[in-house]
CSV table of C-alpha atoms in Angstrom, one decimal:
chain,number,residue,atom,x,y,z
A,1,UNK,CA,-24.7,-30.4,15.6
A,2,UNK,CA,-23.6,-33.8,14.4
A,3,UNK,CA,-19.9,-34.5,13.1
A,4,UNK,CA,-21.9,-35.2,9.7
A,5,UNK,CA,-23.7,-32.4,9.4
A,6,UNK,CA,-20.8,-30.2,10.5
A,7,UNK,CA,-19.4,-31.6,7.8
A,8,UNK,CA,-21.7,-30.8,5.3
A,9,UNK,CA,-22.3,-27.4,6.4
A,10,UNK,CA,-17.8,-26.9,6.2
A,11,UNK,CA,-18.7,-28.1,2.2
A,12,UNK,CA,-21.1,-26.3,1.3
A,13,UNK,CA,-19.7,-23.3,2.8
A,14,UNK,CA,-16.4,-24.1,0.7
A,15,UNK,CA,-18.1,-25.0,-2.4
A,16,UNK,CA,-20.0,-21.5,-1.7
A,17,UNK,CA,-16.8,-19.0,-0.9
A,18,UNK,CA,-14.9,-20.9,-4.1
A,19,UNK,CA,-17.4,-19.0,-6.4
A,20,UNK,CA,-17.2,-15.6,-4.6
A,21,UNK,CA,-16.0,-12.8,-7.4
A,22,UNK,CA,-13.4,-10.3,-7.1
A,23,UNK,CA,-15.1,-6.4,-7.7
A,24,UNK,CA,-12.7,-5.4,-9.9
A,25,UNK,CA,-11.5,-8.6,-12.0
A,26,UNK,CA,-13.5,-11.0,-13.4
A,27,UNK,CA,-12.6,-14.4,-11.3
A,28,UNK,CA,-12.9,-15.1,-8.1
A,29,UNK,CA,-11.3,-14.5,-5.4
A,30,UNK,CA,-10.0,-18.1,-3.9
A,31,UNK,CA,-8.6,-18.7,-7.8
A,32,UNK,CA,-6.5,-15.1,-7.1
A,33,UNK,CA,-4.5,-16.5,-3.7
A,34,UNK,CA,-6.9,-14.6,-1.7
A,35,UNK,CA,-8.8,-16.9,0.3
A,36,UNK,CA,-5.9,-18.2,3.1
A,37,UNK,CA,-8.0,-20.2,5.5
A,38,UNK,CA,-11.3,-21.1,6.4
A,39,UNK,CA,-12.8,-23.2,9.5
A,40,UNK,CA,-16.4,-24.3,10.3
A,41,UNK,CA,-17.2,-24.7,13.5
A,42,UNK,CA,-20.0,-25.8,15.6
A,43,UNK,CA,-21.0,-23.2,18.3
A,44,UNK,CA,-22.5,-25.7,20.6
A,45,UNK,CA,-25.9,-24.3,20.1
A,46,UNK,CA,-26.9,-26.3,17.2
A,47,UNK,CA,-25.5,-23.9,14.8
A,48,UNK,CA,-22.1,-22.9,12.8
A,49,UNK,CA,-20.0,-20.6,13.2
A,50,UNK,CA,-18.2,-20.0,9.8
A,51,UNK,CA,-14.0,-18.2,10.2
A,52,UNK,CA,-12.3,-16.8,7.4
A,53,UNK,CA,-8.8,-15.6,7.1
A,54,UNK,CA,-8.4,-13.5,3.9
A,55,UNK,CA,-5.0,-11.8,2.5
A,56,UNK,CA,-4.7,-8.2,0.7
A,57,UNK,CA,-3.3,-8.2,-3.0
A,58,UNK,CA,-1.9,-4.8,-1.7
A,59,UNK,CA,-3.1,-3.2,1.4
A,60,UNK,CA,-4.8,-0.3,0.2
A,61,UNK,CA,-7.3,-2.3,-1.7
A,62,UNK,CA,-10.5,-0.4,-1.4
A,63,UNK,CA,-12.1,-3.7,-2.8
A,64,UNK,CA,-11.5,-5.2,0.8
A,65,UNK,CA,-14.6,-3.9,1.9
A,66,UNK,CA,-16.8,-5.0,-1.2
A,67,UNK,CA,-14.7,-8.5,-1.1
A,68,UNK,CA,-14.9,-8.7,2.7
A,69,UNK,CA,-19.4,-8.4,2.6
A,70,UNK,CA,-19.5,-11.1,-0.1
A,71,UNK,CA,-17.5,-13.4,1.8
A,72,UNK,CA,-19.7,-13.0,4.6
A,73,UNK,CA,-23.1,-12.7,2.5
A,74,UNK,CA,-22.0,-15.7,0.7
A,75,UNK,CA,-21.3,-18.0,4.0
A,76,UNK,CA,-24.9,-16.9,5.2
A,77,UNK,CA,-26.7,-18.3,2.5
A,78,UNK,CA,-25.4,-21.6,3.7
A,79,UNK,CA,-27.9,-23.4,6.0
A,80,UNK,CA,-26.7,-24.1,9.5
A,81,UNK,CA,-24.8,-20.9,9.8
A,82,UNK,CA,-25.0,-18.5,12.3
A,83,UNK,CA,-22.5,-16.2,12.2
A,84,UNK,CA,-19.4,-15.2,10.0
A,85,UNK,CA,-16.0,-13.7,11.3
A,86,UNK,CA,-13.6,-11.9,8.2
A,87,UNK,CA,-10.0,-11.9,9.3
A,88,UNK,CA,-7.6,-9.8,6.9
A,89,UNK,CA,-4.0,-11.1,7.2
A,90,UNK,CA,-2.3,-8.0,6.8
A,91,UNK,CA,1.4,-9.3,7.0
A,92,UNK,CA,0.6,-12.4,4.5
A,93,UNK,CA,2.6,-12.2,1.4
A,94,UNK,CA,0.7,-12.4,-1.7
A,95,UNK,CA,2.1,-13.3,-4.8
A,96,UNK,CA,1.6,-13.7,-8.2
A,97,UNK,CA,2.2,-17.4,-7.6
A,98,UNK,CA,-0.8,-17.7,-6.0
A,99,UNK,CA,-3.1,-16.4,-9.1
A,100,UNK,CA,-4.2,-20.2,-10.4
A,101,UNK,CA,-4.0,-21.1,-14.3
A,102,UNK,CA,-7.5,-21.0,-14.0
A,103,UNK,CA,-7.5,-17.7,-13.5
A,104,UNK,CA,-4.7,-16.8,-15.4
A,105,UNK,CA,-6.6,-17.7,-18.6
A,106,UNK,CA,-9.8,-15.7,-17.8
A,107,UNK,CA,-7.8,-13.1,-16.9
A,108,UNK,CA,-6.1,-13.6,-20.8
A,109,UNK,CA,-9.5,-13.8,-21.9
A,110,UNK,CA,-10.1,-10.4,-20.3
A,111,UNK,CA,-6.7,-8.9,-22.1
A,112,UNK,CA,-5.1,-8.9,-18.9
A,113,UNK,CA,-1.6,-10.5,-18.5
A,114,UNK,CA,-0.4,-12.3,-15.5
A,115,UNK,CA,4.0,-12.9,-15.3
A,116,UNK,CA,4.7,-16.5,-15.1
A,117,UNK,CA,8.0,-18.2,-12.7
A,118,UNK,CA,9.2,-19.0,-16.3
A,119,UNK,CA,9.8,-14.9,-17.1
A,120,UNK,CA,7.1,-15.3,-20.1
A,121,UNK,CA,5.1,-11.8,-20.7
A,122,UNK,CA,3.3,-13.0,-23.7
A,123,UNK,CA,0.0,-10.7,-25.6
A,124,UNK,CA,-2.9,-12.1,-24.1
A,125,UNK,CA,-4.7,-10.8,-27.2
A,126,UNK,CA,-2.6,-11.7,-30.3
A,127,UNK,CA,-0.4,-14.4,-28.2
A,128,UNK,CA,2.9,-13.5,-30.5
A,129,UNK,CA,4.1,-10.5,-29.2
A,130,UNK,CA,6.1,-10.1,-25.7
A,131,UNK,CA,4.5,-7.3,-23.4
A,132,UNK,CA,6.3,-4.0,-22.6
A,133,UNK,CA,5.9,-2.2,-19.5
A,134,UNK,CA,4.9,1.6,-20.0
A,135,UNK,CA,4.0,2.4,-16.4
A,136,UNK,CA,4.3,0.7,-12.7
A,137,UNK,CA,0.5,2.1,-11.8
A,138,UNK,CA,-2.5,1.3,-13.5
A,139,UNK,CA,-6.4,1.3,-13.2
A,140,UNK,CA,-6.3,-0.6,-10.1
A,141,UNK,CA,-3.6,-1.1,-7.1
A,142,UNK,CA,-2.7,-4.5,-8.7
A,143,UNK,CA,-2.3,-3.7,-12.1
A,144,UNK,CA,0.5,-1.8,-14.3
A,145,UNK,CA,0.1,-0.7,-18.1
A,146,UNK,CA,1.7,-2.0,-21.0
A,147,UNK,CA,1.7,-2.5,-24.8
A,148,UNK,CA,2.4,-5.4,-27.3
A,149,UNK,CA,5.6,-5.4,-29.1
A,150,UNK,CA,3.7,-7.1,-32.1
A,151,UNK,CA,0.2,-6.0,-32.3
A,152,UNK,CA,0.3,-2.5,-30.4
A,153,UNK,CA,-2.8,-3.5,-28.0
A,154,UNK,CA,-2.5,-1.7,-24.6
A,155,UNK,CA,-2.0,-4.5,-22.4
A,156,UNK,CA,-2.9,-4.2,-18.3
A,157,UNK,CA,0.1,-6.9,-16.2
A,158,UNK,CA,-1.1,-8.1,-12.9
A,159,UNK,CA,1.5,-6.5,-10.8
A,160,UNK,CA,3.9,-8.1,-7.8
A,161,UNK,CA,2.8,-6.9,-4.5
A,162,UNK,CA,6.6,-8.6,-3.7
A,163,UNK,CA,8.8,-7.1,-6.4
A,164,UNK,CA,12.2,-7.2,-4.2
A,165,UNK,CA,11.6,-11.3,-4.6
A,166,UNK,CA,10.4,-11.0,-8.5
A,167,UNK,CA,13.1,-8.1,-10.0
A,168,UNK,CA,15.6,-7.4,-7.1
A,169,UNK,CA,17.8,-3.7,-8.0
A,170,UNK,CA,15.5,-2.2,-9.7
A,171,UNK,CA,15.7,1.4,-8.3
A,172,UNK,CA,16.3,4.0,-10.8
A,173,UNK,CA,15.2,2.7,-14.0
A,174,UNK,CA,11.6,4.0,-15.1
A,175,UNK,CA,9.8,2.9,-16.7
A,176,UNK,CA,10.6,-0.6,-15.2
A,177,UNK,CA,10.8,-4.1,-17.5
A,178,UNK,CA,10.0,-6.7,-14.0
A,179,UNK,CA,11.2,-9.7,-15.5
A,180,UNK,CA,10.7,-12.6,-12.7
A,181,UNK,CA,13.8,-14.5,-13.0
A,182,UNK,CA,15.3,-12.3,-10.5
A,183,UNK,CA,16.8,-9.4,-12.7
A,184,UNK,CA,15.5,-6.0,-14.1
A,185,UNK,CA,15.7,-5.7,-18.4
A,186,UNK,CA,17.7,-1.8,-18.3
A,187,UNK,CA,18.9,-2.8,-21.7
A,188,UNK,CA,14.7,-2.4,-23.1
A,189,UNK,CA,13.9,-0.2,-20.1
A,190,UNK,CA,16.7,2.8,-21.6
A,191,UNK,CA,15.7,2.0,-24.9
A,192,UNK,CA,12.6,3.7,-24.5
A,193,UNK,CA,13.4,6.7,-22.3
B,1,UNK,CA,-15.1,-9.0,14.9
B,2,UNK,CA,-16.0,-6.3,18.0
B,3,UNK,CA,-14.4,-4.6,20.6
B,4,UNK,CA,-14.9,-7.6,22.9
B,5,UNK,CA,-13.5,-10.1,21.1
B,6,UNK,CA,-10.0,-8.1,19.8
B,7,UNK,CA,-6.9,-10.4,20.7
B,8,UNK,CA,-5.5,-10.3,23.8
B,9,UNK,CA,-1.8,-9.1,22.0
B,10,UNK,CA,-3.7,-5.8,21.0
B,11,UNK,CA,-5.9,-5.0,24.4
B,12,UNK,CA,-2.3,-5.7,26.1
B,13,UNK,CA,-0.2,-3.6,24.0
B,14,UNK,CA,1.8,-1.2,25.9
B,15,UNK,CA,0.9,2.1,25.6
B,16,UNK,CA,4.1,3.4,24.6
B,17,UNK,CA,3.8,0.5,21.4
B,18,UNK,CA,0.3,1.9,21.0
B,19,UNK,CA,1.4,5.7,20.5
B,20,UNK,CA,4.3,4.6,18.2
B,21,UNK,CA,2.2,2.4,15.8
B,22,UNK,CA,-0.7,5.5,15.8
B,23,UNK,CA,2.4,8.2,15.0
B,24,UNK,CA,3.6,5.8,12.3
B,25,UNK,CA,-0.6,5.5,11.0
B,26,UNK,CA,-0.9,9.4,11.0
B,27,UNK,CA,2.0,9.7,8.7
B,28,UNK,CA,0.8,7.5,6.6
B,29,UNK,CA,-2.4,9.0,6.4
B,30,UNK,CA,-1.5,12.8,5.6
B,31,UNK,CA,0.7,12.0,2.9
B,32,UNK,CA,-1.8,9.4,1.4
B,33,UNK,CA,-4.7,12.2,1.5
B,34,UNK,CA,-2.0,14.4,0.0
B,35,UNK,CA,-1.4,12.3,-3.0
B,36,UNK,CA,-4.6,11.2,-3.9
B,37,UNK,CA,-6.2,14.6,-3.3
B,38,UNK,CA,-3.6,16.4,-6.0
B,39,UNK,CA,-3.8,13.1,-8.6
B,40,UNK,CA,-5.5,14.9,-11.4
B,41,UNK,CA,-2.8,17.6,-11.9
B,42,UNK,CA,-0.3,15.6,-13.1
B,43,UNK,CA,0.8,16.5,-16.7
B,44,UNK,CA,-0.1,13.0,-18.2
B,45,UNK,CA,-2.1,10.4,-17.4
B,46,UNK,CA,-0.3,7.7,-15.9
B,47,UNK,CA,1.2,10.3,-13.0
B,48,UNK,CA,-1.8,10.5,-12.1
B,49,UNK,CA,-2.2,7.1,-12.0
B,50,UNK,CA,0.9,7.0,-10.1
B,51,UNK,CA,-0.4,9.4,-7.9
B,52,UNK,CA,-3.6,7.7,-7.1
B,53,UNK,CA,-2.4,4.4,-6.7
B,54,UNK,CA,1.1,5.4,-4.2
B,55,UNK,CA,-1.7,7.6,-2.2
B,56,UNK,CA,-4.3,4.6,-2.3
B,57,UNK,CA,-1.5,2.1,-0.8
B,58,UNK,CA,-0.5,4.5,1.7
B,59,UNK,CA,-3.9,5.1,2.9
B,60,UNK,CA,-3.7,1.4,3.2
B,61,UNK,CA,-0.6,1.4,5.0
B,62,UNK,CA,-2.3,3.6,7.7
B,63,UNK,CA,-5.4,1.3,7.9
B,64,UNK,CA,-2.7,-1.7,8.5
B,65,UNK,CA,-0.7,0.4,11.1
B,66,UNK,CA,-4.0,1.6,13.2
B,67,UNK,CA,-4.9,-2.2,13.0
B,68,UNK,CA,-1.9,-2.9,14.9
B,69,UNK,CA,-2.9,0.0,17.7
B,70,UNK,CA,-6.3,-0.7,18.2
B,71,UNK,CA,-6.9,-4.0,16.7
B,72,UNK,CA,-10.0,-4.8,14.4
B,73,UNK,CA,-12.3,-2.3,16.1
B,74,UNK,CA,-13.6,0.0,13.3
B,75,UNK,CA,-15.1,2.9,15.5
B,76,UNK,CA,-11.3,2.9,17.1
B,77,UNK,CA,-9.8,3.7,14.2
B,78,UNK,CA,-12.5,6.0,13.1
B,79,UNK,CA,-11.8,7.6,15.9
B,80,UNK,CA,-8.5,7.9,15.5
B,81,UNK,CA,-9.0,9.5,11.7
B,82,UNK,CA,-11.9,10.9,11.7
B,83,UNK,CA,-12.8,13.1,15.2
B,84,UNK,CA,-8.8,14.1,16.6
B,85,UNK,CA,-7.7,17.5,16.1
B,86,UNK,CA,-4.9,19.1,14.7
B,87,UNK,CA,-3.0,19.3,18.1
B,88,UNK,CA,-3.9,15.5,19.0
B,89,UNK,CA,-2.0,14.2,15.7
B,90,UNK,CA,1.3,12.9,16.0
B,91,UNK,CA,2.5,12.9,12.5
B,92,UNK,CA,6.0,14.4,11.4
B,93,UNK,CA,5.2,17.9,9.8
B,94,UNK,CA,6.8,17.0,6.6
B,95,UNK,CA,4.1,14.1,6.0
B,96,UNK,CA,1.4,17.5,6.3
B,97,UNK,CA,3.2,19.3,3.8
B,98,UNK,CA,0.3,19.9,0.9
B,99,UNK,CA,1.6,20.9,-2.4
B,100,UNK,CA,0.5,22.0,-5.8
B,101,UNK,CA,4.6,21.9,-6.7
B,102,UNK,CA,5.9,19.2,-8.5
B,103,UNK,CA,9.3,20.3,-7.1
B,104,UNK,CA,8.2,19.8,-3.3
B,105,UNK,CA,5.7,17.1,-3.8
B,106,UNK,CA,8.8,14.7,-5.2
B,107,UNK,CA,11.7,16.4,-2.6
B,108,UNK,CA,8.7,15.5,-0.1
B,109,UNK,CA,7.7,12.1,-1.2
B,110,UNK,CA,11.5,11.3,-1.6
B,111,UNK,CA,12.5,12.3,2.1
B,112,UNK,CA,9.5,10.2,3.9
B,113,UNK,CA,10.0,7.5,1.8
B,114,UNK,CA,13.3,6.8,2.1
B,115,UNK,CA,13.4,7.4,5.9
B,116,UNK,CA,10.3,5.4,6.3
B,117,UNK,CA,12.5,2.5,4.5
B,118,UNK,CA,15.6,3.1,7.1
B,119,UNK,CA,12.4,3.1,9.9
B,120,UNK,CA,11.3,-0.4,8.4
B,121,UNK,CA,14.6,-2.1,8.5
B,122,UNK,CA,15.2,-0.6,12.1
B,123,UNK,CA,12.2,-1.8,13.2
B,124,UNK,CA,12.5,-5.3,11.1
B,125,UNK,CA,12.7,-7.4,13.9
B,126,UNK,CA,10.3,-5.8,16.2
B,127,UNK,CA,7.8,-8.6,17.5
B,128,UNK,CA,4.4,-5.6,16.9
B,129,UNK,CA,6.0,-4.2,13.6
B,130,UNK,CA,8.3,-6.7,11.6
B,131,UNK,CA,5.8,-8.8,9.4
B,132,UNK,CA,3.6,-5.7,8.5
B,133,UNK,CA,6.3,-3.5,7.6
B,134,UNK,CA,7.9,-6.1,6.3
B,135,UNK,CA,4.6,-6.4,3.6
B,136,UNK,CA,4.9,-2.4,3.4
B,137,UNK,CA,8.5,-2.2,2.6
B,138,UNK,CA,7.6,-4.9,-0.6
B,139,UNK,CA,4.9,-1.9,-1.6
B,140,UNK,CA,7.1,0.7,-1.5
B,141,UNK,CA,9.7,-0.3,-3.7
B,142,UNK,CA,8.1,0.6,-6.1
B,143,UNK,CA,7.7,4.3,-4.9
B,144,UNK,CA,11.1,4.5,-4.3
B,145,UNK,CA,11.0,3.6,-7.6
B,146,UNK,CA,8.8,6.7,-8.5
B,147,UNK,CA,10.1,9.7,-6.5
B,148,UNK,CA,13.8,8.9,-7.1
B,149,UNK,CA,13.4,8.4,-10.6
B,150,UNK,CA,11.5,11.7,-10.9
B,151,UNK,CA,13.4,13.7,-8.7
B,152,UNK,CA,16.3,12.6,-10.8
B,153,UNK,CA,15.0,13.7,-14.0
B,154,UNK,CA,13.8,17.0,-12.5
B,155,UNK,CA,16.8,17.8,-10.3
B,156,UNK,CA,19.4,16.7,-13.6
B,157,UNK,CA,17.0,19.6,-15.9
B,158,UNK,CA,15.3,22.6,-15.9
B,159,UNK,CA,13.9,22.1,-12.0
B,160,UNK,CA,17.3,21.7,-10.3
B,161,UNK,CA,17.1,25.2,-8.7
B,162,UNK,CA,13.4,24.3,-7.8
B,163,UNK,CA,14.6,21.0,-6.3
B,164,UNK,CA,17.5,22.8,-4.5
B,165,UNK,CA,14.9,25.2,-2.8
B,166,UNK,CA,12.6,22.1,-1.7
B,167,UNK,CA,15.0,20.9,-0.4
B,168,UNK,CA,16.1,23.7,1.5
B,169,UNK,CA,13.1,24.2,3.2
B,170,UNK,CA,12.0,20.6,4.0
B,171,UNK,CA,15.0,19.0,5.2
B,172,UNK,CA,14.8,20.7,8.4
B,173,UNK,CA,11.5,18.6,8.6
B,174,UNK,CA,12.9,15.7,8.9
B,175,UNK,CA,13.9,14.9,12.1
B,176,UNK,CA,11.0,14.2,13.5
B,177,UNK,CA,10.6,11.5,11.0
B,178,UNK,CA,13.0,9.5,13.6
B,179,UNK,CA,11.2,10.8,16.3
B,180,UNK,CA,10.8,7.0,17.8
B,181,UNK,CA,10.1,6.5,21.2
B,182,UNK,CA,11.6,3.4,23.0
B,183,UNK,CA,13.1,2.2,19.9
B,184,UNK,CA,16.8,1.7,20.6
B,185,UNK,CA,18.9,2.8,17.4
B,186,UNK,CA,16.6,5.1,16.4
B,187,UNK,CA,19.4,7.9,16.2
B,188,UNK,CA,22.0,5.9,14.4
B,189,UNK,CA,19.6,5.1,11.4
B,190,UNK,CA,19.2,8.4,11.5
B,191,UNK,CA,22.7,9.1,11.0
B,192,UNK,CA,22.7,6.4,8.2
B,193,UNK,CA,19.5,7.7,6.8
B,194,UNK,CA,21.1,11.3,6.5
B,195,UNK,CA,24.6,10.1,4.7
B,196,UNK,CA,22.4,8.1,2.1
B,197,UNK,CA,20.7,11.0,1.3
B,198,UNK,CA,23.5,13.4,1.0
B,199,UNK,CA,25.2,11.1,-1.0
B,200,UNK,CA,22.5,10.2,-3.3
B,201,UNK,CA,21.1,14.0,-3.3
B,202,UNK,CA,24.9,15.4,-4.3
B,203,UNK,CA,25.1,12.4,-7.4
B,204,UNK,CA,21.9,14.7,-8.3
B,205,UNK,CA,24.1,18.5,-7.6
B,206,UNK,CA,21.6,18.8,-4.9
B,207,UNK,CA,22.9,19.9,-1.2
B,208,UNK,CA,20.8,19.7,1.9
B,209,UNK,CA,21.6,22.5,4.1
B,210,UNK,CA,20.7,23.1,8.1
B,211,UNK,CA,20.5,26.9,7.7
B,212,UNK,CA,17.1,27.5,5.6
B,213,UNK,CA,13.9,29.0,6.8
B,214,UNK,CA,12.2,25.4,7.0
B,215,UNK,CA,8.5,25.0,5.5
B,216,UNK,CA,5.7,25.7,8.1
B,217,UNK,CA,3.0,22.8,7.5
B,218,UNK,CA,0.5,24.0,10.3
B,219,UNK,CA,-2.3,25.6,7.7
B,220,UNK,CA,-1.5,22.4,5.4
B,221,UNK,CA,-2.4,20.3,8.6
B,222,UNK,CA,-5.5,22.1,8.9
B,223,UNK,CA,-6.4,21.9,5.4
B,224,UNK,CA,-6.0,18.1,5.1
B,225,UNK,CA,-8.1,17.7,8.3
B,226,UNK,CA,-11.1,19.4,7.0
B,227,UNK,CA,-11.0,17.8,3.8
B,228,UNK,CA,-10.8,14.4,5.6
B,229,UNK,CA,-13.8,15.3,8.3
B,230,UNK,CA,-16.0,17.0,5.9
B,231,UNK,CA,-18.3,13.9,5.6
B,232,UNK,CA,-18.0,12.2,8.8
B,233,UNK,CA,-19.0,15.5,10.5
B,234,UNK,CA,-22.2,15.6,8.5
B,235,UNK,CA,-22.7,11.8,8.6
B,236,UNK,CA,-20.9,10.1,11.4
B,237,UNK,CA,-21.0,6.5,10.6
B,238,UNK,CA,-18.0,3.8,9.9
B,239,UNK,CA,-16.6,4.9,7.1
């Protein structure tokens, strides 16, 4: 396989994998922090061999499996490839620094709120009120509940899979207010016990 | 990836390694089944959740943990979960203990938990264990976060006799949870381990005491195993 065609295989299989969904949330998966690495190479028979390293939100997903067969479905329907190898990165960090804007403002869209570096919790549905946390667990593995302060909405908050590094000391208090400049809100968390 | 082409650091991993990342896996496992098999009789909705979701991480935990024993090989570590007997699992008892008691689910949760958390910072610099745990140990704070909270609330009201005889009967458990072969220190975080939890257990009027009839997890062993074969025995396959 030519340099040039490797190449154009190694972009179309990029441009492919960019579009692959996540099952349970409505953007994809590279736009979530998910997609860590991926490498085309040539396996010296004329065809590619396609690797790609992928890191758990939290590592007891069950969407892995779903995620990990539309990576590998998707890379196939790229001509010139051969063969797909899915590497999870088990010990990779994910954070919520990794969700893009893009996907911050489907997931908005979708009434789900994502914390931002800058602490903001805003309502993804009336955009006015801030967002209380009711409960550390929600629907998914990567989600927690909450409510608007203003309009009342049940609210789902994507959740930290590091919250030592988002809300350090926060033992003890339930329900929890992360807030992730570093410090746990007990003030608003006591208010409603 | 197959069995052929697992990395060399797994295929060379010394056996003693191997046993000690499968023993931390099983452990894993039974008290992930535990939780997401009794999510549902929670009194609200969002225990549940809770319930569900801590049991779905764990189960993830043990998938990470048999990773690190066996490597990427998926008949390997259905193997390891899905055809061993009772006799051939290397778990602590107290991560078999299956409960319909709010009382000893929490005094259970809250023992592994926090001694799994001492086990991850003793083993934080260990070349096999220390960046996976080190993902775990960001998980279970909020657990922690959980069980202490609730065992808190319970102990400090109407359940605090209910707590005390949990307690009684599962600390004697414990010990096994430090049950670490070839890890130096093991018996000083122990040691550590214990005065934390006596200290945090008394700010809660709770005592643990040595002289109780401990809690026989055997049948609960038994039970979890033939909940978690039933399919695979009538359709083997990679589950």
């Amino acid at each position: 396989m030519s340099e040039r065609t490797l190449d154009h295989v190694s972009e179309a299989v990029r441009d492919r994998l960019s579009r692959v969904e996540d099952p349970e949330l409505p953007v994809t998966i590279a736009d979530l922090g998910m997609l860590k690495e991926l490498k085309v190479v040539d396996d010296e028979a004329g065809r590619a061999r396609v690797h790609v390293s992928l890191v758990p939100t939290f590592l007891g997903c069950p969407a892995q499996f779903i995620i990990e067969a539309s990576v590998r479905e998707a890379a196939l329907t790229c001509p010139g490839v051969d063969d797909v190898e899915v590497a999870w990165l088990d010990a990779a960090a994910w954070s919520l620094d990794d969700v893009t804007p893009a996907a911050r403002r489907q997931l908005a869209d979708v009434g789900i709120a994502v914390p931002n570096a800058d602490g903001q919790l805003s309502c993804p549905n009336c955009r006015v009120g801030n967002v209380v946390i009711d409960s550390e667990f929600g629907g998914t593995l990567c989600r927690r509940l909450g409510h608007c302060d203003a309009c009342g909405d049940s609210i789902e908050v994507m959740k930290a899979a590091n919250p030592g590094d988002w809300a350090p000391g926060l033992a003890g208090s339930l329900p929890l207010v992360l807030e992730p400049n570093g410090r746990s809100s007990e003030e608003d968390s006591s208010e409603r016990r | 990836m197959t069995a052929t082409e697992m990395p060399s650091a797994v295929t060379s991993l010394p056996s003693g390694e191997r046993q000690l990342a499968i023993k931390l896996a099983d452990e894993q496992l039974l008290t992930g089944h535990v939780l997401t098999a009794v999510s549902g009789w929670g009194p609200e909705i969002e225990i549940n959740l809770a319930l569900s979701s801590i049991g779905q991480d764990e189960l993830g935990h043990a998938r990470m943990l048999y990773r690190l024993a066996v490597g990427e090989d998926r008949t390997a570590i259905n193997d390891l979960v899905y055809t061993r007997q009772a006799g051939e699992f290397q778990a602590a008892p107290i991560t078999a203990v299956y409960t319909e008691d709010w009382e000893r689910l929490i005094v259970k949760e809250y023992l592994f938990d926090t001694a799994d958390r001492a086990r991850s910072e003793l083993l934080a610099n260990h070349p096999l264990f220390a960046s996976a745990l080190d993902k775990m140990k960001d998980e279970e704070i909020y657990h922690l976060d959980f069980w202490t909270a609730w065992l808190r609330r319970t102990a400090q009201g109407a359940g605090h006799d209910a707590v005390q005889e949990a307690l009684d009967e599962l600390w004697p458990l414990t010990p096994a949870l430090f049950d670490l072969p070839g890890i130096d220190g093991a018996a000083d975080a122990e040691a550590r381990w214990r005065e934390d939890a006596h200290a945090e257990l008394a700010s809660m009027s709770i005592t643990p005491r040595t002289d109780a009839l401990a809690y026989d997890a055997t049948d609960d062993l038994t039970k979890i195993l033939s909940e978690l074969h039933a399919v695979y025995d009538q359709a083997p396959g990679n589950w």
